PDB file of C-alpha atoms in Angstrom:
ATOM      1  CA  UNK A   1      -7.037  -1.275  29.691  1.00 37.00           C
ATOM      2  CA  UNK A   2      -5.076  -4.458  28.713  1.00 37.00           C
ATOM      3  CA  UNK A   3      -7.782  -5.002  25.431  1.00 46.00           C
ATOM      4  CA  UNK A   4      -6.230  -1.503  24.636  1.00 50.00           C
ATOM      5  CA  UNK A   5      -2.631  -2.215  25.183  1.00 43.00           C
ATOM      6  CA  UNK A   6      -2.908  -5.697  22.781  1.00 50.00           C
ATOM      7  CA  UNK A   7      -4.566  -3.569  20.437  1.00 69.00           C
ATOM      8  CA  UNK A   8      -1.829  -0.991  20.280  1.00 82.00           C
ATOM      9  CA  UNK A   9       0.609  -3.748  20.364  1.00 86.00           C
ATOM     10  CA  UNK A  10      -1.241  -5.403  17.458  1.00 88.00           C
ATOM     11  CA  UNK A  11      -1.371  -2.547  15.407  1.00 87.00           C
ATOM     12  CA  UNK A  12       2.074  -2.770  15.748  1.00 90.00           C
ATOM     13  CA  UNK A  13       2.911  -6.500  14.755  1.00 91.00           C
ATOM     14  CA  UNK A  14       0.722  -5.810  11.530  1.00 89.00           C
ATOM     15  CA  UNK A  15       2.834  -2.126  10.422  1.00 86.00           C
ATOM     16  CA  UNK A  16       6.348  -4.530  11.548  1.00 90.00           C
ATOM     17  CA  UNK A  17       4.909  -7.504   9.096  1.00 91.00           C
ATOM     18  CA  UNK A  18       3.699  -5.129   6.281  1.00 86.00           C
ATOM     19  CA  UNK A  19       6.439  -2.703   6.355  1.00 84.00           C
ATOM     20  CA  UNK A  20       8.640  -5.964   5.778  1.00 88.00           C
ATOM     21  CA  UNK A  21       6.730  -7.567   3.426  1.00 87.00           C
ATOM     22  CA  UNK A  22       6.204  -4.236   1.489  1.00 77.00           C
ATOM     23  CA  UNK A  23      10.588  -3.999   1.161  1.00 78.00           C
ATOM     24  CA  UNK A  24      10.792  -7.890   0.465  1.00 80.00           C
ATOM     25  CA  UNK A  25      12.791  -8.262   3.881  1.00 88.00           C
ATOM     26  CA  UNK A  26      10.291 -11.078   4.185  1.00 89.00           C
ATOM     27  CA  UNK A  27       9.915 -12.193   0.622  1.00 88.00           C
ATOM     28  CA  UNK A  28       7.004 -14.227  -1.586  1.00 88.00           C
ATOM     29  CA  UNK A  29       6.816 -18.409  -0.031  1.00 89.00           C
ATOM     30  CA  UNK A  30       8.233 -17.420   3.641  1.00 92.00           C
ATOM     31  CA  UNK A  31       6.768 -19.436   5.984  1.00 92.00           C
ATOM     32  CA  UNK A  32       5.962 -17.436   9.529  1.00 92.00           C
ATOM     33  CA  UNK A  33       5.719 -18.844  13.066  1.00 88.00           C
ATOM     34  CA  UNK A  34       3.824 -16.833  16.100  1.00 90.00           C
ATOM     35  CA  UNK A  35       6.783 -17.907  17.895  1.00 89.00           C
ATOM     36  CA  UNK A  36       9.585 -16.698  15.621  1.00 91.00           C
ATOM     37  CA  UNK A  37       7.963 -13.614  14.662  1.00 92.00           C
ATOM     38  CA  UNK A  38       6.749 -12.821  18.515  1.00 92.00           C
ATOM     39  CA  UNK A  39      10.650 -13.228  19.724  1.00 91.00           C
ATOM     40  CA  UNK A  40      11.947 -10.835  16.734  1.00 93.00           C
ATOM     41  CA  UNK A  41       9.589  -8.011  17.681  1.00 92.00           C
ATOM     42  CA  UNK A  42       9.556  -8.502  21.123  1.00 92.00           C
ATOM     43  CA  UNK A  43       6.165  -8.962  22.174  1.00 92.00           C
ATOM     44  CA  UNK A  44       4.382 -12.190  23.010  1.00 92.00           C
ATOM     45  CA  UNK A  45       2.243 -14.200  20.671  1.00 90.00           C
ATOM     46  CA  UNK A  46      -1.474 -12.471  21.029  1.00 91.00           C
ATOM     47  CA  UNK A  47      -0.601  -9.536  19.053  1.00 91.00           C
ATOM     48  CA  UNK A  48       1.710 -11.509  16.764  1.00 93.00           C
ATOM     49  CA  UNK A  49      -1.640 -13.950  16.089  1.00 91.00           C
ATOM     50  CA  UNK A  50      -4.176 -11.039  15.252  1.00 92.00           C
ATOM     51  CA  UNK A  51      -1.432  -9.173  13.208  1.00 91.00           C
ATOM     52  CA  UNK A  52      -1.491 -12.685  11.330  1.00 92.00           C
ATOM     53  CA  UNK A  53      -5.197 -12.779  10.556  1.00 91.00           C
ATOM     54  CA  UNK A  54      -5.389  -9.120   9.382  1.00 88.00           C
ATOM     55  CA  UNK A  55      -2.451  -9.614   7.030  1.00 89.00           C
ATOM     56  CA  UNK A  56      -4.795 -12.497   5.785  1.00 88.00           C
ATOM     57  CA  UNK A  57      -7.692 -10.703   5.505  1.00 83.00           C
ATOM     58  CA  UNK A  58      -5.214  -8.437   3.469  1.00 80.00           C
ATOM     59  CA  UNK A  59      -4.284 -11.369   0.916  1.00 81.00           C
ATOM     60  CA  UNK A  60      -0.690 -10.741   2.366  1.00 85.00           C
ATOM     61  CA  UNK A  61      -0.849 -13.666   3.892  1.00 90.00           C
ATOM     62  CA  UNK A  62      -1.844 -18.080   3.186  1.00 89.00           C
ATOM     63  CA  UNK A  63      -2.328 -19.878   5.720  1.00 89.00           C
ATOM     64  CA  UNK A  64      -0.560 -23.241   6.460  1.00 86.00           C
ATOM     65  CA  UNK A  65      -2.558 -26.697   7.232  1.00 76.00           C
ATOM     66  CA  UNK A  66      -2.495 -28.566  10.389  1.00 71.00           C
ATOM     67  CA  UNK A  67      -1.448 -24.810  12.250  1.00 70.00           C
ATOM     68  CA  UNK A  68       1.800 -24.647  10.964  1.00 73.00           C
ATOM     69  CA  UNK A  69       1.543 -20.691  10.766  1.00 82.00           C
ATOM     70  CA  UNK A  70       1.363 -18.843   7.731  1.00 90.00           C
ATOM     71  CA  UNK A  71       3.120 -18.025   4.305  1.00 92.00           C
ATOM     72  CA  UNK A  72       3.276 -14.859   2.044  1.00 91.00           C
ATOM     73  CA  UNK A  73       1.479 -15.204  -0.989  1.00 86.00           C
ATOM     74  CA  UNK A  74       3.194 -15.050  -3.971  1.00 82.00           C
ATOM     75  CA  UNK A  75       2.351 -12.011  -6.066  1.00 75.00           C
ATOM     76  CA  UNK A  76       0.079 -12.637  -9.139  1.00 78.00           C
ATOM     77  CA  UNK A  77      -0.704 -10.591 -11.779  1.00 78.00           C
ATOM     78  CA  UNK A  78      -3.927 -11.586 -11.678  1.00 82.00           C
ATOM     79  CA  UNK A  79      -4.264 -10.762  -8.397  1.00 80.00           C
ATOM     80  CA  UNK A  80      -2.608  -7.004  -9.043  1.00 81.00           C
ATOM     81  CA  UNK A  81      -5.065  -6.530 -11.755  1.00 86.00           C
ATOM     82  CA  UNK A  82      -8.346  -7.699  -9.710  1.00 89.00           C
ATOM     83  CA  UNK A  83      -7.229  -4.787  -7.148  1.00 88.00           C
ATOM     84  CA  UNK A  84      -6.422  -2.286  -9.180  1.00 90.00           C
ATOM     85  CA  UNK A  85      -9.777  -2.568 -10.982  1.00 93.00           C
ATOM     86  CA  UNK A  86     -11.778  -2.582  -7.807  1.00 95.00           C
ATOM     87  CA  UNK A  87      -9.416   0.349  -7.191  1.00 95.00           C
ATOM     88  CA  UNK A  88     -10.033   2.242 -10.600  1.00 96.00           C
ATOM     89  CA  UNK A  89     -14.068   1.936  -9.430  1.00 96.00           C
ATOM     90  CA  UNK A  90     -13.946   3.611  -6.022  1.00 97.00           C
ATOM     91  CA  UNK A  91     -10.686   6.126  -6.044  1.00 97.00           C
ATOM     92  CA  UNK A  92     -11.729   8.512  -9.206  1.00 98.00           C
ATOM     93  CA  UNK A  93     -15.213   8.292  -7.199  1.00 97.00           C
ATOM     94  CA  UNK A  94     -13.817   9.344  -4.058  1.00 98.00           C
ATOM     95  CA  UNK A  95     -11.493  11.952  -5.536  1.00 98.00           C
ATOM     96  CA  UNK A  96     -14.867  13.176  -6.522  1.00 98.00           C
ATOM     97  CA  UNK A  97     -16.584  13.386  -3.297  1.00 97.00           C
ATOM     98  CA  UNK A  98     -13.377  14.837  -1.742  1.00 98.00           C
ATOM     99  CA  UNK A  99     -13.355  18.080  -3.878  1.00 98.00           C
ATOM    100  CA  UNK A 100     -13.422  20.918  -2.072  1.00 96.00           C
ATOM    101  CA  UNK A 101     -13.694  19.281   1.237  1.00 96.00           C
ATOM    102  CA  UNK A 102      -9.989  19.127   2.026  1.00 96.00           C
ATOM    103  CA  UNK A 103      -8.159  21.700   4.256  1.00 96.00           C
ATOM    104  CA  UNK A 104      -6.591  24.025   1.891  1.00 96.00           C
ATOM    105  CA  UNK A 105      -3.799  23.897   4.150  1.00 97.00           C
ATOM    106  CA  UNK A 106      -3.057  20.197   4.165  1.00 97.00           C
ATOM    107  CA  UNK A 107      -3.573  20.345   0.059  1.00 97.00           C
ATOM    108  CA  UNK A 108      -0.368  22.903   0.307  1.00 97.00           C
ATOM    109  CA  UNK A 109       1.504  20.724   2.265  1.00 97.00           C
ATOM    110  CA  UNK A 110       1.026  17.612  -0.528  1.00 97.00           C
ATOM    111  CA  UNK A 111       1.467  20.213  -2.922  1.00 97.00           C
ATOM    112  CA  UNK A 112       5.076  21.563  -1.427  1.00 96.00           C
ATOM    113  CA  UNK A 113       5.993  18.017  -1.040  1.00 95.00           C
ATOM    114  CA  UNK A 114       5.703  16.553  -4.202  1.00 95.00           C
ATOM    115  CA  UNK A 115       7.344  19.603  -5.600  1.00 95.00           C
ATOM    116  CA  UNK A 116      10.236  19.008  -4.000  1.00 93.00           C
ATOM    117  CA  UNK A 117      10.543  15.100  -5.346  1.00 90.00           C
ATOM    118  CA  UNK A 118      10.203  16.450  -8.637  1.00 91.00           C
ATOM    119  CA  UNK A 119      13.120  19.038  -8.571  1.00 90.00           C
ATOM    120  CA  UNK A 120      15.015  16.488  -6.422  1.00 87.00           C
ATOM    121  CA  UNK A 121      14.781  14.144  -9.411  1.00 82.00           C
ATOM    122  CA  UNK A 122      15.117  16.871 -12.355  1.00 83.00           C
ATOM    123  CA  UNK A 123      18.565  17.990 -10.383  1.00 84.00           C
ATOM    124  CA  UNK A 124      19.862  14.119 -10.805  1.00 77.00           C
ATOM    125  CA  UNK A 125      19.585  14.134  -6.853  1.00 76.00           C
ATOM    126  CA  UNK A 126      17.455  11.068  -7.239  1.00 69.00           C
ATOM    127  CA  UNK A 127      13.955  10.150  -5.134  1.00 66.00           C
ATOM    128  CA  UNK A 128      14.107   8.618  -2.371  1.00 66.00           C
ATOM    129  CA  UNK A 129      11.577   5.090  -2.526  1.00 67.00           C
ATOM    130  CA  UNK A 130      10.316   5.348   0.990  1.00 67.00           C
ATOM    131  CA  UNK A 131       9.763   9.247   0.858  1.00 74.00           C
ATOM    132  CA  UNK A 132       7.705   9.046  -2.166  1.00 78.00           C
ATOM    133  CA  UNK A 133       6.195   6.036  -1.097  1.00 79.00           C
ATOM    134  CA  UNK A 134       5.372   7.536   2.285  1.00 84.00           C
ATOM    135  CA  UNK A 135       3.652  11.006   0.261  1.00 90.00           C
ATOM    136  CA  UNK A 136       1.741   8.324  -1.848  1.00 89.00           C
ATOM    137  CA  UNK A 137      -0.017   6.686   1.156  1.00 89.00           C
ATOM    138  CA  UNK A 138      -0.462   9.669   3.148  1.00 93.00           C
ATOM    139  CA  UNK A 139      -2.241  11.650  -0.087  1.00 96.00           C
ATOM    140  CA  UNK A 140      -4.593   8.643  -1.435  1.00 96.00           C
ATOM    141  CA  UNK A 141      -5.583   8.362   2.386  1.00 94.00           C
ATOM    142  CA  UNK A 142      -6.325  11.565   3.298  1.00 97.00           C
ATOM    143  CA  UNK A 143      -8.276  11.991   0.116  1.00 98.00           C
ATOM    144  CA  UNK A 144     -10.272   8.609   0.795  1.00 97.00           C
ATOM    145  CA  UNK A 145     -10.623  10.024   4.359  1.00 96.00           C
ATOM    146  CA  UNK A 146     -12.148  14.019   3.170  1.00 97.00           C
ATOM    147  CA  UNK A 147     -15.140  11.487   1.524  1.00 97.00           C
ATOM    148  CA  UNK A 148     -16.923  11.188   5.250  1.00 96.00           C
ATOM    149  CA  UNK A 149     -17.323   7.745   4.429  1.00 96.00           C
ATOM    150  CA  UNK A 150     -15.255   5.503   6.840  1.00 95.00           C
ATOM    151  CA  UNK A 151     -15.905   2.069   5.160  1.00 95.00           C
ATOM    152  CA  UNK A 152     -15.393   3.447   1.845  1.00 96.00           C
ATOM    153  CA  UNK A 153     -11.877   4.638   3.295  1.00 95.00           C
ATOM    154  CA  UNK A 154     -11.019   1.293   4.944  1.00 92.00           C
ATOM    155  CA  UNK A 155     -11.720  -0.388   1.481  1.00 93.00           C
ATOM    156  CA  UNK A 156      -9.688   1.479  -0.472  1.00 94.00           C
ATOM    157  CA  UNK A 157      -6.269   1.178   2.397  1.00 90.00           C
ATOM    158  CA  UNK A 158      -7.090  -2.682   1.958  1.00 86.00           C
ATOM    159  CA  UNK A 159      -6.888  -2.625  -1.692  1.00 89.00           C
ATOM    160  CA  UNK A 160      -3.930  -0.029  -1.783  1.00 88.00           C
ATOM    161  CA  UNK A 161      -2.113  -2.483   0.411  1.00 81.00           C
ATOM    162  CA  UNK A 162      -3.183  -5.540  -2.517  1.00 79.00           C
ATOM    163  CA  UNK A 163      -1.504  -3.333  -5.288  1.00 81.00           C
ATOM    164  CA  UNK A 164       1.553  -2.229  -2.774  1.00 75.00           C
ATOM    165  CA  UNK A 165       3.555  -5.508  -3.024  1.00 65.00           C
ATOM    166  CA  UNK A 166       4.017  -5.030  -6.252  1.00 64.00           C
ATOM    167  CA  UNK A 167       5.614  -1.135  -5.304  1.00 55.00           C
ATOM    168  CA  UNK A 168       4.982   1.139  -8.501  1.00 48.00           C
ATOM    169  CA  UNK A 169       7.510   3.389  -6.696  1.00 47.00           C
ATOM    170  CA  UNK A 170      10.714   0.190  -7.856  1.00 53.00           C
ATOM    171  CA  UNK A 171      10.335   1.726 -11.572  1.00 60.00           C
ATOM    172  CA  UNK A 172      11.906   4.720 -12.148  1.00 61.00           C
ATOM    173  CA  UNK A 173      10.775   6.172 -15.099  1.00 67.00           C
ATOM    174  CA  UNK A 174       7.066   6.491 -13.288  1.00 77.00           C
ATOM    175  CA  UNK A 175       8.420   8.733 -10.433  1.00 79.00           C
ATOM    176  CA  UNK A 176       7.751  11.653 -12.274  1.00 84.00           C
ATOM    177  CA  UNK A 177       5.004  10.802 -14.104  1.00 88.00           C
ATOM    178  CA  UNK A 178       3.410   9.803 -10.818  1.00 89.00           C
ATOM    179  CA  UNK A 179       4.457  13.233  -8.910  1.00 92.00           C
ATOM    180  CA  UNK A 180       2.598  15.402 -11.821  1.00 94.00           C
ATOM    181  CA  UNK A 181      -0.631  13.388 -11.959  1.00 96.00           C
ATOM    182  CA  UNK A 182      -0.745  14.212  -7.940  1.00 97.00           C
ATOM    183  CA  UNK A 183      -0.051  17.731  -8.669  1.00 97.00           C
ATOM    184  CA  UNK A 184      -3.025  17.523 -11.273  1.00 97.00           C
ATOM    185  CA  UNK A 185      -5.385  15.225  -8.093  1.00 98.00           C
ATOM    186  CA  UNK A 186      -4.445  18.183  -5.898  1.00 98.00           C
ATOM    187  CA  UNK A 187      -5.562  20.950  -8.357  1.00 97.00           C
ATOM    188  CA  UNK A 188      -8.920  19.352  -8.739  1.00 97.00           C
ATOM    189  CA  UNK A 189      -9.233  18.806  -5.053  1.00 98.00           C
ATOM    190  CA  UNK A 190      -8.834  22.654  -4.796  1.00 97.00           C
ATOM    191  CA  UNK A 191     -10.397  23.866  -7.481  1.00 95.00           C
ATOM    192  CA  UNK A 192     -12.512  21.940  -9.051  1.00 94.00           C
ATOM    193  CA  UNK A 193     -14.705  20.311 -10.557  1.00 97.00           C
ATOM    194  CA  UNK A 194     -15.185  16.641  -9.257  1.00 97.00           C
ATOM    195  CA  UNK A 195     -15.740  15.525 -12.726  1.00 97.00           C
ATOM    196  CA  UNK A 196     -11.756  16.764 -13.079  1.00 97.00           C
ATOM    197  CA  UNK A 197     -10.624  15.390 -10.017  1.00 98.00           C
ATOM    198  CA  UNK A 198     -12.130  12.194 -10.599  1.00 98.00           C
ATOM    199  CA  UNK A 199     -10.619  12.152 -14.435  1.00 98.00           C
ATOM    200  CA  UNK A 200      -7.318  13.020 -12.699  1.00 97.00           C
ATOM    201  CA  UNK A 201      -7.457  10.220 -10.319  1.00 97.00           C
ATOM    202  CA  UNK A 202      -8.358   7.500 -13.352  1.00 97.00           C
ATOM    203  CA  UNK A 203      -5.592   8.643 -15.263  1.00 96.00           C
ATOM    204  CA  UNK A 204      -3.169   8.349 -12.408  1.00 95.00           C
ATOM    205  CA  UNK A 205      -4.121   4.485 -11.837  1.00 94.00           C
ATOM    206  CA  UNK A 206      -4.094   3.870 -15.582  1.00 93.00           C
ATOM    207  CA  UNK A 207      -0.875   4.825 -15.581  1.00 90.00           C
ATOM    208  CA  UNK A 208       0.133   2.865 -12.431  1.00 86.00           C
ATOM    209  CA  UNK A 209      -1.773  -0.125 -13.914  1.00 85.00           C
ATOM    210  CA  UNK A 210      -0.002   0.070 -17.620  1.00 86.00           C
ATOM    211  CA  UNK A 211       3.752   0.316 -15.997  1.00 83.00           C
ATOM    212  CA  UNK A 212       3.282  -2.296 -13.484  1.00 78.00           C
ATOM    213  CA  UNK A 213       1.925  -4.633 -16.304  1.00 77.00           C
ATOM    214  CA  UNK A 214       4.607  -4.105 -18.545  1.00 78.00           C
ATOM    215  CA  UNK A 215       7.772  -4.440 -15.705  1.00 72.00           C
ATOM    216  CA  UNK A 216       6.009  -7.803 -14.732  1.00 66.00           C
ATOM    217  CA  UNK A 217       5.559  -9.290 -18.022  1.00 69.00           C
ATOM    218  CA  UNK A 218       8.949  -8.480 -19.220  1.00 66.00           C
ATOM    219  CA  UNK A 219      10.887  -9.338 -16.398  1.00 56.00           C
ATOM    220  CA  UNK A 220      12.952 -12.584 -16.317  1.00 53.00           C
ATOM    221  CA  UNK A 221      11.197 -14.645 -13.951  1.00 51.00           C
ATOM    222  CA  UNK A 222      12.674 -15.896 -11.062  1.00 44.00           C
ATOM    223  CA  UNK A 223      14.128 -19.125 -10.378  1.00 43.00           C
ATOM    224  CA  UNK A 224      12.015 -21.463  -8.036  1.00 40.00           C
ATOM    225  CA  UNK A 225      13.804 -21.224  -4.913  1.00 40.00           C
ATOM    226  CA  UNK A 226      11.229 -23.154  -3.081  1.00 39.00           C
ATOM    227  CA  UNK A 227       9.867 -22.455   0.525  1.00 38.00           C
ATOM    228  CA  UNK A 228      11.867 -20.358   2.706  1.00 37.00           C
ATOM    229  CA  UNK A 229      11.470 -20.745   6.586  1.00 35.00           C
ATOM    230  CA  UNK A 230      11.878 -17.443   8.574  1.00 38.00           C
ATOM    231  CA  UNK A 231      14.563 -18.037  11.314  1.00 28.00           C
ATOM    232  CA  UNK A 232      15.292 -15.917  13.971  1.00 29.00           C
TER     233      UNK A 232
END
């Protein structure tokens, strides 16, 4: 019973961290104590220290020498374009193996979804970051998911949470884009065949791969700000 609440209360450490790492509330050289992060989410330092090591094992995370905690990696290219490429290998593959094998009903839902980001942002109402972002996750998980394969799934959310720091959904001009190449995953998915699905899946990540690439090598860099030290 307790093994089950710290793992529940671990669980939620790690969504606190990456959710604010994700939305740069805890930005690239902050340095992060059990302590300090245990008081701000109100829990003591057990979960705080296995949401640490997961968020490692992410390559969120660096730790500190001596056990002075931990600090968020700065984001790298090189490090973006590693994932991804791991990412281009298994995702058309698994878009594959997941034709025909999700619920028609749950591809309708996606489907209805992303319809309604597109005419939000055709009607100048805008797209929300966190809505898309949250159809994004939920899609590319339940299609790694409809594979059957469980460590093929947990490979792909670790690499998806790699590329997610550098959040494809900050440039505008891919929101669309991105929407109809899910609309074209989701039409293989249903219909058919794999060899579509999985072409439909490559050029989506192409895409996300090409636009992330050229808003990170034409952006001013920033200025070194040095090490930040979370206070609470």
């Amino acid at each position: 019973m307790y093994e089950d609440f710290t793992d529940r209360l671990s669980a939620r450490a790690y969504d606190a961290l990456l959710r604010m790492i994700l939305d740069n509330t805890l930005p690239p050289g902050t340095c992060l104590s059990e302590r300090d992060i245990a008081t701000r989410l109100d829990m003591s330092r057990t979960p705080v220290r296995e949401a640490f090591l997961l968020l490692e094992n992410d390559g969120l995370l660096a730790r500190l020498g001596n056990n002075r905690g931990y600090c968020i990696r700065e984001r790298r290219i090189e490090d973006f374009i590693d994932s991804l490429e791991v990412r281009l290998i298994l995702e058309p593959e698994a878009a594959a193996r997941a034709t025909g094998r999700m619920e028609l009903a749950q591809i309708g839902m996606f489907r209805d979804r992303i319809r309604a980001l597109i005419e939000a942002a055709e009607s100048g109402r805008g797209v929300s970051r966190d809505s898309s972002r949250v159809i994004d996750d939920m899609l590319h998980q339940a299609i790694a998911l409809a594979t059957g394969n469980q460590h093929l799934s947990d490979i792909i959310s670790a690499l998806r949470r790699r590329t997610a720091v550098f959040d494809i959904q900050s440039l505008p001009e891919r929101a669309l884009d991105s929407c109809r190449e899910h609309l074209a995953i989701l039409d293989g998915l249903e219909n058919g065949p794999a060899e579509l699905t999985r072409e439909s899946m490559h050029t989506h990540l192409v895409g996300v791969r090409e636009s992330i690439i050229a808003h990170l090598t034409t952006r001013p860099k920033p200025s070194q700000a040095g090490t930040r030290m979370l206070s609470c």
